[in-house]
Amino acid sequence: MVAELLSECGVSYTHLNALSPFRKRKHVRGSAQRNRGIEWIRNHPLPYNEKGIVFFADDDNTYDPRIFTEMRSTELGSTWPVGLVGGSMWEGCITDPNNRSKIVDFWSVWRPYPRRLFPFDMAAFAVNARLFTLFPTARFDYKRAQEQEGYILSQLGFRSAFDLEPRVNGCSKVSTIHSTDEL
């Protein structure tokens, strides 16, 4: 079913899968699958003149298709707001109203900045694919439940979420919704 859906989308793809370690399934979900994707990226590097972006899509989110076009302009790493997260209408970056290319703050109900250096959902960022070859040990783990975003981004050389490039009209619009949360 998945292969059929992907083939009907009209984009090139590689469909990967990985089983979660049984004892770790309850704590941190998705690490084995994301690490399988990272491994594939490292084993299939892009030609020098091509650019690739990595985005970790989750099955519990809904995406405006325009976000995929928007993230293609990512130089190193980018971020944008996500709707309906953690009991809030939205969560994510806030930019200077006079300079939409500068992140000045973050809105997050759960462990806001500075307690969490990357205070946003997995659906709120994308990174340049080359970072996974520049940082060959970067990977997700099974220990940091609800902190996987910051864990992977810090391994890719980002010191905090302020290092990321704001997207979606300077973080002024929501284009990704965390579909399973309720207000």
XYZ file of C-alpha atoms in Angstrom:
183
model
C 0.000 0.000 0.000
C 2.767 2.449 0.890
C 4.707 1.755 -2.322
C 1.536 2.287 -4.355
C 0.830 5.614 -2.658
C 4.415 6.784 -3.142
C 4.448 5.824 -6.810
C 1.246 7.817 -7.383
C 2.806 10.959 -5.849
C 5.050 11.468 -8.865
C 8.251 12.109 -6.896
C 11.358 9.985 -6.646
C 11.616 8.141 -3.350
C 13.356 5.397 -1.453
C 11.096 3.488 0.925
C 12.959 2.249 4.015
C 11.802 0.552 7.182
C 13.289 -0.606 10.476
C 11.927 -2.426 13.500
C 12.053 -0.675 16.856
C 14.025 -2.512 19.544
C 11.373 -4.248 21.644
C 12.480 -2.955 25.058
C 12.768 0.621 23.858
C 9.468 0.980 21.990
C 7.655 2.605 24.909
C 10.204 5.310 25.587
C 11.422 6.876 22.363
C 9.532 6.053 19.195
C 10.937 6.482 15.713
C 14.669 6.473 16.485
C 15.398 3.206 14.659
C 13.477 4.361 11.593
C 15.076 7.817 11.509
C 18.537 6.311 12.020
C 17.896 3.938 9.114
C 17.188 6.978 6.936
C 20.334 8.746 8.152
C 22.371 5.625 7.382
C 20.928 5.552 3.853
C 21.806 9.237 3.336
C 25.398 8.608 4.420
C 25.706 5.580 2.140
C 24.263 7.462 -0.862
C 25.872 10.929 -0.809
C 24.639 13.544 -3.236
C 26.818 14.625 -6.143
C 28.798 17.752 -5.292
C 26.578 20.048 -7.375
C 23.271 18.808 -5.910
C 21.527 19.912 -2.739
C 19.326 17.781 -0.520
C 17.167 18.571 2.481
C 16.231 16.142 5.262
C 12.875 16.455 7.002
C 11.650 13.869 9.503
C 7.938 13.559 8.732
C 5.748 11.876 11.348
C 2.528 9.974 10.839
C 0.730 12.112 13.429
C 1.098 15.360 11.480
C -0.730 17.015 8.602
C 1.299 19.021 6.097
C 0.467 21.893 3.787
C 2.255 20.767 0.589
C 3.829 24.232 0.292
C 6.100 23.470 3.263
C 8.072 21.043 1.107
C 8.787 23.788 -1.434
C 9.573 26.226 1.370
C 12.136 23.972 3.052
C 14.081 23.497 -0.187
C 15.693 26.908 0.326
C 17.290 25.730 3.591
C 21.016 26.450 3.655
C 22.011 24.584 6.846
C 18.915 24.243 9.016
C 15.501 25.885 9.065
C 12.448 26.022 11.307
C 8.796 27.102 11.228
C 5.770 27.027 13.560
C 3.654 23.896 14.045
C -0.020 24.075 14.959
C -1.855 22.227 17.739
C 1.151 21.118 19.777
C 1.266 20.340 23.480
C -2.138 21.812 24.253
C -1.364 25.090 22.505
C -2.724 26.511 19.254
C 0.846 26.602 17.925
C 4.477 26.329 18.941
C 7.657 27.540 17.310
C 9.813 30.448 16.295
C 8.999 34.133 16.615
C 10.798 36.614 14.378
C 11.437 40.324 14.669
C 8.450 42.084 12.998
C 10.916 44.466 11.307
C 13.266 41.679 10.211
C 11.504 38.382 9.458
C 14.871 36.701 8.841
C 15.873 37.013 12.528
C 14.486 34.678 15.194
C 14.076 36.558 18.486
C 12.109 34.095 20.619
C 10.187 30.823 20.740
C 6.709 30.002 21.958
C 6.409 26.618 23.629
C 4.237 25.374 26.475
C 6.357 22.321 27.288
C 9.833 23.140 28.624
C 10.250 26.496 26.858
C 13.602 28.056 25.965
C 16.120 28.180 27.702
C 15.230 24.923 29.510
C 15.038 23.286 26.094
C 17.488 24.720 23.520
C 15.319 23.498 20.623
C 11.749 24.115 21.871
C 9.739 22.688 18.992
C 8.213 19.572 17.476
C 9.962 17.144 15.095
C 7.765 18.558 12.297
C 9.224 22.049 12.788
C 12.642 21.757 11.154
C 14.674 20.614 8.162
C 18.427 20.324 7.656
C 20.891 20.167 4.791
C 21.567 16.507 3.943
C 25.329 17.118 3.797
C 25.388 17.700 7.561
C 24.962 13.960 8.061
C 28.251 13.304 6.272
C 30.019 16.238 7.957
C 28.914 14.877 11.350
C 29.195 11.100 10.811
C 28.235 10.096 14.356
C 25.016 12.139 14.529
C 22.042 9.889 15.205
C 18.913 9.609 17.326
C 19.022 7.698 20.605
C 16.554 5.838 22.824
C 17.070 7.841 26.015
C 15.867 11.392 25.435
C 12.102 11.072 25.138
C 10.560 14.321 23.879
C 14.016 15.830 23.304
C 15.056 14.069 20.103
C 14.854 17.294 18.076
C 17.508 19.022 20.150
C 19.619 15.908 20.427
C 20.001 15.456 16.672
C 20.333 19.183 15.905
C 23.075 19.685 18.507
C 25.001 16.761 16.992
C 24.726 18.481 13.592
C 26.529 21.574 14.890
C 23.635 23.815 15.945
C 24.107 25.405 19.391
C 20.471 26.424 19.814
C 17.291 26.934 17.818
C 18.373 30.532 17.191
C 20.982 29.155 14.744
C 18.199 27.991 12.400
C 16.773 29.929 9.456
C 13.133 31.039 9.887
C 10.752 29.850 7.154
C 7.061 30.191 6.253
C 6.939 33.963 5.949
C 9.331 34.567 8.824
C 7.603 32.055 11.094
C 4.343 34.013 10.848
C 2.200 31.165 9.474
C 1.467 27.546 10.344
C 1.934 24.985 7.582
C 2.266 21.834 9.682
C -0.299 20.610 12.202
C 0.266 18.047 14.921
C -2.894 16.112 14.071
C -3.305 13.962 17.171
C -3.139 16.657 19.846
C -6.316 18.096 21.264
C -6.891 21.500 22.803
